[in-house]
Backbone as XML, in Angstrom:
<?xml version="1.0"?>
<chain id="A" units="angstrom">
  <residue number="1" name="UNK">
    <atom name="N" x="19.239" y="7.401" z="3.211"/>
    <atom name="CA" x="17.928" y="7.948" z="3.517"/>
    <atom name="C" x="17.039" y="6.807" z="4.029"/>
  </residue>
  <residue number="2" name="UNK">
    <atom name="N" x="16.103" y="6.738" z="5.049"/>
    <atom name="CA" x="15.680" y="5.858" z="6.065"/>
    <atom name="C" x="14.329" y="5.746" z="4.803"/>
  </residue>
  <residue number="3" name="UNK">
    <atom name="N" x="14.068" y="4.357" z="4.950"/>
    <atom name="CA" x="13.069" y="3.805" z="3.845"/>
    <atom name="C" x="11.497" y="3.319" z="4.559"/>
  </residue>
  <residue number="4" name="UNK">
    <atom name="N" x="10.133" y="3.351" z="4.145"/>
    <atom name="CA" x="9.322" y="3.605" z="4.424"/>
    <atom name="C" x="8.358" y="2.598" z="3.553"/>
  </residue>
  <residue number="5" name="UNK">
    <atom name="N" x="7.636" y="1.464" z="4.173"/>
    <atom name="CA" x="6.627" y="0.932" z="3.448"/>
    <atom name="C" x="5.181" y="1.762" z="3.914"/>
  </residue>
  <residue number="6" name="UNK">
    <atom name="N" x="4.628" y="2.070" z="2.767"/>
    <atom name="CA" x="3.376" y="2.868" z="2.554"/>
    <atom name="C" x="2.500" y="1.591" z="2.477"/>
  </residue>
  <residue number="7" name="UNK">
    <atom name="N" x="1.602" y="0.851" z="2.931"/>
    <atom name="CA" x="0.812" y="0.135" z="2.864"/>
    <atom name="C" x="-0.716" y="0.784" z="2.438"/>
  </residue>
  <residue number="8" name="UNK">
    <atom name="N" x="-1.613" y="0.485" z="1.301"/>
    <atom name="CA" x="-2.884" y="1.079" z="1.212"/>
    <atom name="C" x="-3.915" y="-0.280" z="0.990"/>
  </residue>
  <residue number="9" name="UNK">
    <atom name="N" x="-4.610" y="0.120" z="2.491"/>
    <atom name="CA" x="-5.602" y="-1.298" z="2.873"/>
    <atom name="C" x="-7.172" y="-0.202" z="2.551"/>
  </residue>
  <residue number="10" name="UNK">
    <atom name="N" x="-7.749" y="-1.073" z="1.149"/>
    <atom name="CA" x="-9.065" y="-0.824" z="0.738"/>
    <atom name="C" x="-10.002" y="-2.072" z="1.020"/>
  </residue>
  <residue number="11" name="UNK">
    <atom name="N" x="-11.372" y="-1.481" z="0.509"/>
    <atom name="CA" x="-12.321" y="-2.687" z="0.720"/>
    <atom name="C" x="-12.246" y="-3.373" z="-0.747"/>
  </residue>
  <residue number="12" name="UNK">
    <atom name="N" x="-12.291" y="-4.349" z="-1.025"/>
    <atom name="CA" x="-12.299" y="-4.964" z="-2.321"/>
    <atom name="C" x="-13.510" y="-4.799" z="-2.538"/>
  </residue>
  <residue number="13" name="UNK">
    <atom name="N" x="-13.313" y="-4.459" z="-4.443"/>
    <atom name="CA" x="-14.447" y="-4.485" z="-4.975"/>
    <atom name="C" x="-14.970" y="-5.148" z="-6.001"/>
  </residue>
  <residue number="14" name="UNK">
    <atom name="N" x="-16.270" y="-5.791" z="-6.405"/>
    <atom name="CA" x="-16.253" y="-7.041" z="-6.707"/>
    <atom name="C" x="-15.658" y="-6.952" z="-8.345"/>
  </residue>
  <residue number="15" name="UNK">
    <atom name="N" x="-15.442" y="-6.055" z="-8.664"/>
    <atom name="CA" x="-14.705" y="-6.110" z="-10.490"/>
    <atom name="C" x="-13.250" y="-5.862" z="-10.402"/>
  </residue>
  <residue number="16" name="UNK">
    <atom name="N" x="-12.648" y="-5.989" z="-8.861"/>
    <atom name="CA" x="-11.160" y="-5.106" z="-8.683"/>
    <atom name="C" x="-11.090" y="-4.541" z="-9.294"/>
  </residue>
  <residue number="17" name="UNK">
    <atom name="N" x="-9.718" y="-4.010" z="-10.275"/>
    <atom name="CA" x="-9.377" y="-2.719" z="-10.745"/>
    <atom name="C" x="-10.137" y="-2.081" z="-11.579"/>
  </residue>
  <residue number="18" name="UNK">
    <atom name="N" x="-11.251" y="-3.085" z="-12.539"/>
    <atom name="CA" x="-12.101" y="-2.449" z="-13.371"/>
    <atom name="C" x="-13.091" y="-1.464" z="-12.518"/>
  </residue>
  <residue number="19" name="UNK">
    <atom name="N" x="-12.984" y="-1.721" z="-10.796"/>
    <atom name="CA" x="-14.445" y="-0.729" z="-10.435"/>
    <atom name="C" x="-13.664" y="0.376" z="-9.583"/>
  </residue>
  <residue number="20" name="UNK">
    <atom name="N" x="-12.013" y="0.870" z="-9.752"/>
    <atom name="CA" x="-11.782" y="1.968" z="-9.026"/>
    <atom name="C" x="-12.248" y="3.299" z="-10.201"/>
  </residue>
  <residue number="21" name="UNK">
    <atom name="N" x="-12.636" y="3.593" z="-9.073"/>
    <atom name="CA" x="-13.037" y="5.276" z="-10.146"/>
    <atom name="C" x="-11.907" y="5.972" z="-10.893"/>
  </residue>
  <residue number="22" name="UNK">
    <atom name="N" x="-11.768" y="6.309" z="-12.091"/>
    <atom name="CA" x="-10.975" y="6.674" z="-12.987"/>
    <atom name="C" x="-9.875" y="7.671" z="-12.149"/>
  </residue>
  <residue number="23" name="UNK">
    <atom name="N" x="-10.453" y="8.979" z="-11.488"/>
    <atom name="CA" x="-9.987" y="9.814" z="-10.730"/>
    <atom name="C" x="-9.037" y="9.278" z="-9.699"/>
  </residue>
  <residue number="24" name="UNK">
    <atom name="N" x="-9.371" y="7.632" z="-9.104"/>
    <atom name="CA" x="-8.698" y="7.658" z="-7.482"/>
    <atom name="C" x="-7.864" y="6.747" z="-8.751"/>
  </residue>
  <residue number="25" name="UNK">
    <atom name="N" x="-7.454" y="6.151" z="-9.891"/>
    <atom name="CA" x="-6.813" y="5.209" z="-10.671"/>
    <atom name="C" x="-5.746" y="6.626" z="-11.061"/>
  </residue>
  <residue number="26" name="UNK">
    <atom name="N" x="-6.280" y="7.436" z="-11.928"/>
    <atom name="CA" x="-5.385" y="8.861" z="-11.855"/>
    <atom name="C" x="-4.936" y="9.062" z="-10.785"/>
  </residue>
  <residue number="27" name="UNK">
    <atom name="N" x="-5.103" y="9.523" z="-9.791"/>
    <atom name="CA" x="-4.581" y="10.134" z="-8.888"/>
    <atom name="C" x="-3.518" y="9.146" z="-8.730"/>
  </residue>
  <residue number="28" name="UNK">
    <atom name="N" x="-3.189" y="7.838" z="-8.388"/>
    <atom name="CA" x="-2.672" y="7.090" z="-8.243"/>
    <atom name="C" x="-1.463" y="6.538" z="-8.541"/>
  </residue>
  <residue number="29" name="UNK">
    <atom name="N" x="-1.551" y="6.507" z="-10.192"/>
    <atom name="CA" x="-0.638" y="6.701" z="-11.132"/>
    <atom name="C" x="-0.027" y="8.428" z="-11.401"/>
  </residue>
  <residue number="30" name="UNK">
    <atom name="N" x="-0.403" y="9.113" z="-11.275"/>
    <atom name="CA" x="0.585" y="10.486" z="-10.979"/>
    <atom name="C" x="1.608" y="10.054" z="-9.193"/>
  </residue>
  <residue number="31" name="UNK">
    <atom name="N" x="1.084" y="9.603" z="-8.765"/>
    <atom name="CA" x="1.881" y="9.527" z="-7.103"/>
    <atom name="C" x="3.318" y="9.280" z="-7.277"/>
  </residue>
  <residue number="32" name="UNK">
    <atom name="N" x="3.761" y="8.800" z="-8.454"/>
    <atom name="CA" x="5.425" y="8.368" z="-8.098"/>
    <atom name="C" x="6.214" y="9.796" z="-8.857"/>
  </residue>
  <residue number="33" name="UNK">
    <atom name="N" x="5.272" y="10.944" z="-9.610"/>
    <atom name="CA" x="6.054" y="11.991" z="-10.355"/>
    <atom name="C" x="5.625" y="13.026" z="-9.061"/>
  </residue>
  <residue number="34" name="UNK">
    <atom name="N" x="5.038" y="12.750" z="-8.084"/>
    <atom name="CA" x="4.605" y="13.970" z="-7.138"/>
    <atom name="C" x="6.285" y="13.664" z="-6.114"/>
  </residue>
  <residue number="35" name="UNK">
    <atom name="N" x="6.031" y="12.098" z="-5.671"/>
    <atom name="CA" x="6.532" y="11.876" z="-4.555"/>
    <atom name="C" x="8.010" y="12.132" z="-5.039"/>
  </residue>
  <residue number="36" name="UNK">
    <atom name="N" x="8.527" y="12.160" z="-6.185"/>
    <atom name="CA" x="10.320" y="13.043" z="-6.763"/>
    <atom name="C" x="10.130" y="14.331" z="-6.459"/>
  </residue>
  <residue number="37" name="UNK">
    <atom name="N" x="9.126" y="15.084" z="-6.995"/>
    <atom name="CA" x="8.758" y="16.204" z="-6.406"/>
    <atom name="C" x="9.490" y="16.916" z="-5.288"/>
  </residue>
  <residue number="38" name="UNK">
    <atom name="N" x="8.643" y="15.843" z="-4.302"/>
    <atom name="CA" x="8.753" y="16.432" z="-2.813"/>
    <atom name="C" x="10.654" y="15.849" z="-2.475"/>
  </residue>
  <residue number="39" name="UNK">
    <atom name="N" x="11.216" y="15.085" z="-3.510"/>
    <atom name="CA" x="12.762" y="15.040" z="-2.949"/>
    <atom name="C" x="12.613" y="13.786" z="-2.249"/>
  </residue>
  <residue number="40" name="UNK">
    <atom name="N" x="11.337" y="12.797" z="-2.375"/>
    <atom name="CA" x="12.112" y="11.293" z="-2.227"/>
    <atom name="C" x="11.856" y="10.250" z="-2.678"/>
  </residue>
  <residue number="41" name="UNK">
    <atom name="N" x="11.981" y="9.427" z="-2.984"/>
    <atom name="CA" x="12.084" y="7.805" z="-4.288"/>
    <atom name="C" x="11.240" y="7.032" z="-3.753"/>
  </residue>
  <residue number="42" name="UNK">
    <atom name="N" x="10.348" y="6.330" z="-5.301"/>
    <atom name="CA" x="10.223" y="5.119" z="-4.905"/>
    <atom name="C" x="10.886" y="3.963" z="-4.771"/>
  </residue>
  <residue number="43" name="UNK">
    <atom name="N" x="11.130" y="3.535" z="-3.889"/>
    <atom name="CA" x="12.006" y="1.928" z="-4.180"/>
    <atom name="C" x="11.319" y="0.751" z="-5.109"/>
  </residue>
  <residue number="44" name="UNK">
    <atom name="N" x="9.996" y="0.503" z="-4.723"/>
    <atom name="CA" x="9.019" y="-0.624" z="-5.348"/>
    <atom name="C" x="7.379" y="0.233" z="-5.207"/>
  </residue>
  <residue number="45" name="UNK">
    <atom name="N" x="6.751" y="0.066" z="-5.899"/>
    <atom name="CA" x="5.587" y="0.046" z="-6.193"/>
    <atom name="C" x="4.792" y="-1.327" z="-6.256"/>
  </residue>
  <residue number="46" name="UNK">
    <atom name="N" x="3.778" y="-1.861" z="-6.012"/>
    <atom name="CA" x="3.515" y="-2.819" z="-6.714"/>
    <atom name="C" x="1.683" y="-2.903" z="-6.353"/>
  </residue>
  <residue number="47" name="UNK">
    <atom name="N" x="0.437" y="-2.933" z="-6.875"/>
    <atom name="CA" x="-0.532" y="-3.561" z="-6.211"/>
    <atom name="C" x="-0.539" y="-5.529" z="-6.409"/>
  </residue>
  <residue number="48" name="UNK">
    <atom name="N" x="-1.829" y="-5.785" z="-5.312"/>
    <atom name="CA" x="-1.781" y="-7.367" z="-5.152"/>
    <atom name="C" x="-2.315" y="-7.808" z="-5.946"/>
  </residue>
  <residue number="49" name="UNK">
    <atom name="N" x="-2.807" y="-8.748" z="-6.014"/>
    <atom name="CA" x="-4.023" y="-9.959" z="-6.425"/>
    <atom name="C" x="-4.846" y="-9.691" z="-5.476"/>
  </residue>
  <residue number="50" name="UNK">
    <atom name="N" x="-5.917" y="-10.134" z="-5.418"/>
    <atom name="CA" x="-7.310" y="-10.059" z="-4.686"/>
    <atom name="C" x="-6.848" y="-11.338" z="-3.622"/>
  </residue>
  <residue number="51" name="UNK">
    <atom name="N" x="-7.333" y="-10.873" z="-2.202"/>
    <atom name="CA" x="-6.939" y="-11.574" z="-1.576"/>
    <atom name="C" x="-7.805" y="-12.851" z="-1.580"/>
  </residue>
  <residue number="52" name="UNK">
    <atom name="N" x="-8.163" y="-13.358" z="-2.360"/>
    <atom name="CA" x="-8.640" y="-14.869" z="-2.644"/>
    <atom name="C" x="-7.344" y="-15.994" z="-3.304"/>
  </residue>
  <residue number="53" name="UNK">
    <atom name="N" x="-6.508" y="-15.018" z="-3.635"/>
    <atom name="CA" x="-5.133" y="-16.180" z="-4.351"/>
    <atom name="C" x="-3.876" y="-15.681" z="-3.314"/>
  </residue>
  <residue number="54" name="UNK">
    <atom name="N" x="-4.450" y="-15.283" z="-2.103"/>
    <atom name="CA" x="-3.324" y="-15.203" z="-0.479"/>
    <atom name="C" x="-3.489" y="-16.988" z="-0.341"/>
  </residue>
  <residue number="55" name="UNK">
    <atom name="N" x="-2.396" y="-17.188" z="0.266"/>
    <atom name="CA" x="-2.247" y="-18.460" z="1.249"/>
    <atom name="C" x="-1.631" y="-17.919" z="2.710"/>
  </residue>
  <residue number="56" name="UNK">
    <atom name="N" x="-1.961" y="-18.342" z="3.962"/>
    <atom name="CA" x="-1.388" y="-17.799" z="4.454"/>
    <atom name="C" x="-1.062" y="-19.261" z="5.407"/>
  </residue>
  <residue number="57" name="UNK">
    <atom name="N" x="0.307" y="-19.208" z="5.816"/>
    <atom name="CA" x="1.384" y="-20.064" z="6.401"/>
    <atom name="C" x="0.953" y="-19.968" z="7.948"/>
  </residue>
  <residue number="58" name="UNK">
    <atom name="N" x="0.679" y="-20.920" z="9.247"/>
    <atom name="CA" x="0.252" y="-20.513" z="10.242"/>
    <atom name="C" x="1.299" y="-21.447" z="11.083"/>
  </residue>
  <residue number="59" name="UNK">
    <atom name="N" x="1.932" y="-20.974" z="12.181"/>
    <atom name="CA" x="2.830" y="-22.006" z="13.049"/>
    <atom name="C" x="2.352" y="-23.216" z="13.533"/>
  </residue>
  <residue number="60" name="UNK">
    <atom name="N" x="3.738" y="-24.352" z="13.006"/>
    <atom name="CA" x="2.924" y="-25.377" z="12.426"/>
    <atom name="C" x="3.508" y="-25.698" z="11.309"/>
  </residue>
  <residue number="61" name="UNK">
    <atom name="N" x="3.592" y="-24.770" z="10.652"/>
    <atom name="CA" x="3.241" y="-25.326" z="8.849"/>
    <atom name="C" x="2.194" y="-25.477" z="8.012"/>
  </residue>
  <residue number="62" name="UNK">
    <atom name="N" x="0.771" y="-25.216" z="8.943"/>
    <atom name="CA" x="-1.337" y="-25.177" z="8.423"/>
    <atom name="C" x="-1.035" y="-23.918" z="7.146"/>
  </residue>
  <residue number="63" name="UNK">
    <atom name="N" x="-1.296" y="-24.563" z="6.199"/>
    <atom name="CA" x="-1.656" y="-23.810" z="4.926"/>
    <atom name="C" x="-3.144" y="-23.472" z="4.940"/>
  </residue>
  <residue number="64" name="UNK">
    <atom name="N" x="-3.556" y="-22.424" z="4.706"/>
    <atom name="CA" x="-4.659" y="-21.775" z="4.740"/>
    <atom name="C" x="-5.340" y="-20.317" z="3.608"/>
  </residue>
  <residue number="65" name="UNK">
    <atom name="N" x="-6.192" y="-20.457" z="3.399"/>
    <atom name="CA" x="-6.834" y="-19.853" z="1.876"/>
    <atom name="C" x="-7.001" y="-18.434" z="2.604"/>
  </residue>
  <residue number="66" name="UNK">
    <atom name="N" x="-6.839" y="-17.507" z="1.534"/>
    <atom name="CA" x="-6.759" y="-16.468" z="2.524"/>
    <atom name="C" x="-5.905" y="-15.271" z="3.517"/>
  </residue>
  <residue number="67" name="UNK">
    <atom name="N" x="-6.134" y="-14.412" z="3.279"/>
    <atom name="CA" x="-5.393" y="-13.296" z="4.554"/>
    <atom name="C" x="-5.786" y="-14.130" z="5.875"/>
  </residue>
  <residue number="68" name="UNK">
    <atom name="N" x="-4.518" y="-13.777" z="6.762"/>
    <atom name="CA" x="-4.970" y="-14.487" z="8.193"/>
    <atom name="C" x="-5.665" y="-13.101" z="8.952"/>
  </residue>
  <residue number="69" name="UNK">
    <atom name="N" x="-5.618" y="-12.150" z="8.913"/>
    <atom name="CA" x="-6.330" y="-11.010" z="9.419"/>
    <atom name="C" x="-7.838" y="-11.087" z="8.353"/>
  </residue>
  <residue number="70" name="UNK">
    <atom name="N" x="-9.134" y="-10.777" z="9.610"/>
    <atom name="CA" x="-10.267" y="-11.188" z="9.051"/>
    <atom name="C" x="-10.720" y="-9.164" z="9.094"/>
  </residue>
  <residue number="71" name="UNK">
    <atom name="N" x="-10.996" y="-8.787" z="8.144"/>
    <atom name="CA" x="-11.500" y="-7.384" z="7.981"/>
    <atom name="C" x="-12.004" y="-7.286" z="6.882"/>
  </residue>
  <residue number="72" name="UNK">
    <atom name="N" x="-12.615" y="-5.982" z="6.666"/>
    <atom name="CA" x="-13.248" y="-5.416" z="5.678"/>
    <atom name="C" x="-12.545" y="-5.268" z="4.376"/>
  </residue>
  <residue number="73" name="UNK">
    <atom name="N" x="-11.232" y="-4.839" z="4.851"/>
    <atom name="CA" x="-10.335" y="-3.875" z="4.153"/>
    <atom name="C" x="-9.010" y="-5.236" z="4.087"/>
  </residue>
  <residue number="74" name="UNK">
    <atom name="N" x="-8.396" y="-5.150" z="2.954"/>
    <atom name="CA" x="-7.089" y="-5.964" z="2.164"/>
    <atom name="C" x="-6.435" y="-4.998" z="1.978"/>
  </residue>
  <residue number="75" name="UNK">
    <atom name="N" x="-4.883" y="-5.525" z="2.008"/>
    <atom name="CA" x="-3.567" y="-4.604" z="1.740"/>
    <atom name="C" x="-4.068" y="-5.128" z="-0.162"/>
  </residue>
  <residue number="76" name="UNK">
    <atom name="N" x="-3.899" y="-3.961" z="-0.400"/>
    <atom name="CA" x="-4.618" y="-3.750" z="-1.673"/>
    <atom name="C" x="-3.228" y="-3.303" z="-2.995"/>
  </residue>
  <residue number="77" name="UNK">
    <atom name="N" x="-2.315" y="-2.606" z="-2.085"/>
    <atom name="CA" x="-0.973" y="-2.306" z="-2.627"/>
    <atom name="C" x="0.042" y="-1.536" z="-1.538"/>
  </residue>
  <residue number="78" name="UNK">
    <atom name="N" x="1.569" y="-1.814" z="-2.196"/>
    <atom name="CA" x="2.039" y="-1.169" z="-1.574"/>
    <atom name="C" x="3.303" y="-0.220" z="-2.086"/>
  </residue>
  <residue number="79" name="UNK">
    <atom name="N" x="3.680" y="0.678" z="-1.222"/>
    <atom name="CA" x="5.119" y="1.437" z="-1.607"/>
    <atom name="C" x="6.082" y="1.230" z="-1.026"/>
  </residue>
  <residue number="80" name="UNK">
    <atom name="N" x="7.292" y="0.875" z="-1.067"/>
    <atom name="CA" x="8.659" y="1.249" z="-0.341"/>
    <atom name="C" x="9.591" y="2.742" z="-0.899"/>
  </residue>
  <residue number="81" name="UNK">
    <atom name="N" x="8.985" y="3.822" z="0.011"/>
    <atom name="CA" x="10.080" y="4.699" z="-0.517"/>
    <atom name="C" x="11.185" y="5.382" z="0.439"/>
  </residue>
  <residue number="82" name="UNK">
    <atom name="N" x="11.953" y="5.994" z="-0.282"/>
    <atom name="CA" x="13.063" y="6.570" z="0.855"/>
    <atom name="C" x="12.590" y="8.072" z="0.718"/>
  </residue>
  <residue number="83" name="UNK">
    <atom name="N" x="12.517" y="8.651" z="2.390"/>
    <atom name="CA" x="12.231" y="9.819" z="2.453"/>
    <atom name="C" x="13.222" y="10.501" z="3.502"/>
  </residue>
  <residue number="84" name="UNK">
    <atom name="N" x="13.105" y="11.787" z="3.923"/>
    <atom name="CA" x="13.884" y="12.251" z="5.102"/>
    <atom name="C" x="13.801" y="11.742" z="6.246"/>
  </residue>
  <residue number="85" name="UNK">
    <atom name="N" x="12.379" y="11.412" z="6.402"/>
    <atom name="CA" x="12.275" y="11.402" z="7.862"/>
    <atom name="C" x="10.379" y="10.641" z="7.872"/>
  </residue>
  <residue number="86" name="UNK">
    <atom name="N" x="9.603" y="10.525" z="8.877"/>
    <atom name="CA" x="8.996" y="9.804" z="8.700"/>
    <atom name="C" x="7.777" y="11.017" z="8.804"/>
  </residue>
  <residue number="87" name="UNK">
    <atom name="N" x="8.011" y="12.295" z="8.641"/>
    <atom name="CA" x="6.580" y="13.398" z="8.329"/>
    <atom name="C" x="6.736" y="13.514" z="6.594"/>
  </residue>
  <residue number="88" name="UNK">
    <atom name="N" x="7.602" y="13.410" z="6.213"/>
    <atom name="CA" x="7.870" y="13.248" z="4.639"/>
    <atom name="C" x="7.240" y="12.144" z="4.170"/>
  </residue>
  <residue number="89" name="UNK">
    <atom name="N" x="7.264" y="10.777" z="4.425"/>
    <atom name="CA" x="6.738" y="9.881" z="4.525"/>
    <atom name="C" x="4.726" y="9.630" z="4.808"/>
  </residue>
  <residue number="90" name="UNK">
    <atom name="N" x="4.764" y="10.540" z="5.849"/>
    <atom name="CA" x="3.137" y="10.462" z="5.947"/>
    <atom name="C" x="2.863" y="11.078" z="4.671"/>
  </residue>
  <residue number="91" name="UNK">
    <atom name="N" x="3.888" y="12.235" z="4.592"/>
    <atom name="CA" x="3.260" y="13.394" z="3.459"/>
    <atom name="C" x="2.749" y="12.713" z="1.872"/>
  </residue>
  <residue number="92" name="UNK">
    <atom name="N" x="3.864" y="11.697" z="1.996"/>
    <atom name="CA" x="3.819" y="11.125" z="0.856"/>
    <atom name="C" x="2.624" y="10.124" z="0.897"/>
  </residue>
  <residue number="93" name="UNK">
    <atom name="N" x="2.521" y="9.433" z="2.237"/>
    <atom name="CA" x="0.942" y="8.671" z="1.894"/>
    <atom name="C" x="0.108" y="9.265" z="1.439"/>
  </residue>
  <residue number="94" name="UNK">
    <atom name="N" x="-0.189" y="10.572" z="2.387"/>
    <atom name="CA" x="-1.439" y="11.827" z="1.669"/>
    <atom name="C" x="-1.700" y="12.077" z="0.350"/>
  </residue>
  <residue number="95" name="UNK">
    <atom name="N" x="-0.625" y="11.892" z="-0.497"/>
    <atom name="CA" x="-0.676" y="11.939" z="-1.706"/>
    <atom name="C" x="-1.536" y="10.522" z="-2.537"/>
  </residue>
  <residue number="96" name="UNK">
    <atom name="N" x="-1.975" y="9.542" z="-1.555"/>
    <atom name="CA" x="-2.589" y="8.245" z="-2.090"/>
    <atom name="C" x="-4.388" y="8.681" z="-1.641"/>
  </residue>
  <residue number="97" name="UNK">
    <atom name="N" x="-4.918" y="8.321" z="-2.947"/>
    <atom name="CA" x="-6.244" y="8.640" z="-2.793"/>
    <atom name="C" x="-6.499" y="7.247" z="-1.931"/>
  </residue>
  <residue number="98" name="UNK">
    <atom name="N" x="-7.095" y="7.504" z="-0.824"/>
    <atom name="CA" x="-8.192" y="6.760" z="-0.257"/>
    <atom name="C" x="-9.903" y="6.780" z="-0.655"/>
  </residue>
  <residue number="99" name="UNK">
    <atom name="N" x="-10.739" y="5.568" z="-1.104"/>
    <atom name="CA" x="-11.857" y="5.054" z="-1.431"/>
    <atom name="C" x="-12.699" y="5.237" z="0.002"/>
  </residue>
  <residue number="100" name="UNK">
    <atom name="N" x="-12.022" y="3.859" z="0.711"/>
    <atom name="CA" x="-12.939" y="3.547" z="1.501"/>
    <atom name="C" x="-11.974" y="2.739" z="2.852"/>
  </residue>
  <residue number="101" name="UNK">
    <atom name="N" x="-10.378" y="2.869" z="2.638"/>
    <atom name="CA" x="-10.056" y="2.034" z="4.039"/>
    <atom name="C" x="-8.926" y="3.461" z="4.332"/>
  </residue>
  <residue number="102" name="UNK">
    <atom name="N" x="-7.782" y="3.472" z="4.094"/>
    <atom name="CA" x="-7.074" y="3.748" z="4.963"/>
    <atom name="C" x="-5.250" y="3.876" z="4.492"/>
  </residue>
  <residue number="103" name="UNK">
    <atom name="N" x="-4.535" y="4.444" z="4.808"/>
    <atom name="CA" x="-3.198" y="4.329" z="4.101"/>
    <atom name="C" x="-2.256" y="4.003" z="5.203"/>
  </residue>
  <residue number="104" name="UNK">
    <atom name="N" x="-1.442" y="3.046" z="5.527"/>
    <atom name="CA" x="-0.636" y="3.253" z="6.496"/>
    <atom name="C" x="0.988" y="2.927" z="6.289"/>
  </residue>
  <residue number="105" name="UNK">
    <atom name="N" x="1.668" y="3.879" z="7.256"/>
    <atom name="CA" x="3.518" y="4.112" z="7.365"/>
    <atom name="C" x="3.891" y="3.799" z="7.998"/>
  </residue>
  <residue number="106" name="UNK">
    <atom name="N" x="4.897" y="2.835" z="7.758"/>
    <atom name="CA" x="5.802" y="1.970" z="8.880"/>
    <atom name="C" x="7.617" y="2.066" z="8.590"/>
  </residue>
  <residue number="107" name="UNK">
    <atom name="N" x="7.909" y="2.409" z="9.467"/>
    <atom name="CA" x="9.574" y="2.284" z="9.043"/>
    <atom name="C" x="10.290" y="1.258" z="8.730"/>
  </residue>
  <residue number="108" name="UNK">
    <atom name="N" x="10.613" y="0.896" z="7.720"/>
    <atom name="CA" x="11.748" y="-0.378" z="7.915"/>
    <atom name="C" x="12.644" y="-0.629" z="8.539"/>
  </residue>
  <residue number="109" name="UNK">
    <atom name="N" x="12.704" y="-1.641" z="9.272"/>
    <atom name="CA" x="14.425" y="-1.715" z="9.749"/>
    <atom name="C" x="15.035" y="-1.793" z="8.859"/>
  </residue>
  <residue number="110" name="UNK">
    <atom name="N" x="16.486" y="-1.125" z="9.675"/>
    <atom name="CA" x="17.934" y="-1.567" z="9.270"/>
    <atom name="C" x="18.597" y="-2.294" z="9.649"/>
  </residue>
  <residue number="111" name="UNK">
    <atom name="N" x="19.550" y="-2.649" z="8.469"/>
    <atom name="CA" x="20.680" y="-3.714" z="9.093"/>
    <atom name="C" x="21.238" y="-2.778" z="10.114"/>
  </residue>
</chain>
């Protein structure tokens, strides 16, 4: 079954996890008993650190503090799951409460 990183890019907020609203923290934590549901797996779950403890590597070898993309919004967490196909996959982002940025689906390659 073709595998799918769910990326969910929010705006950080200044208490991180202490200031998501209980509801979008629920909703959140139900997402991996919906997404069996619908007939496909998570592989990994995981959210980040606040992007203040990113380093980011620049060609070269320049170590640098920080996401190298300058925005509003931080990859805040992410999913790898296996679904049918990649409308199963959106379906399954839909199931991620969005705050204030955005959810996005990308296919993985294969070997």
């Amino acid at each position: 079954m073709p595998q799918y990183a769910i990326l969910i890019y929010e705006a950080e907020t200044p208490g991180g996890v202490a200031d998501i609203p209980p509801e979008v923290m629920e909703a959140n934590l139900r997402a991996g008993e919906r997404i069996e549901a619908m007939g496909a797996r998570v592989v990994n779950e995981q959210a980040l650190q606040p992007s203040s403890a990113t380093r980011t590597i620049h060609k070269g070898g320049m170590v640098t503090d920080g996401p190298f993309i300058e925005s509003k919004e931080v990859i805040a967490g992410f999913f790898v799951v296996e679904a049918a196909d990649m409308e199963q996959a959106v379906a399954i982002g839909r199931l991620l409460p969005i705050m204030d940025g955005a959810v996005e689906v990308r296919p993985l390659l294969t070997g």
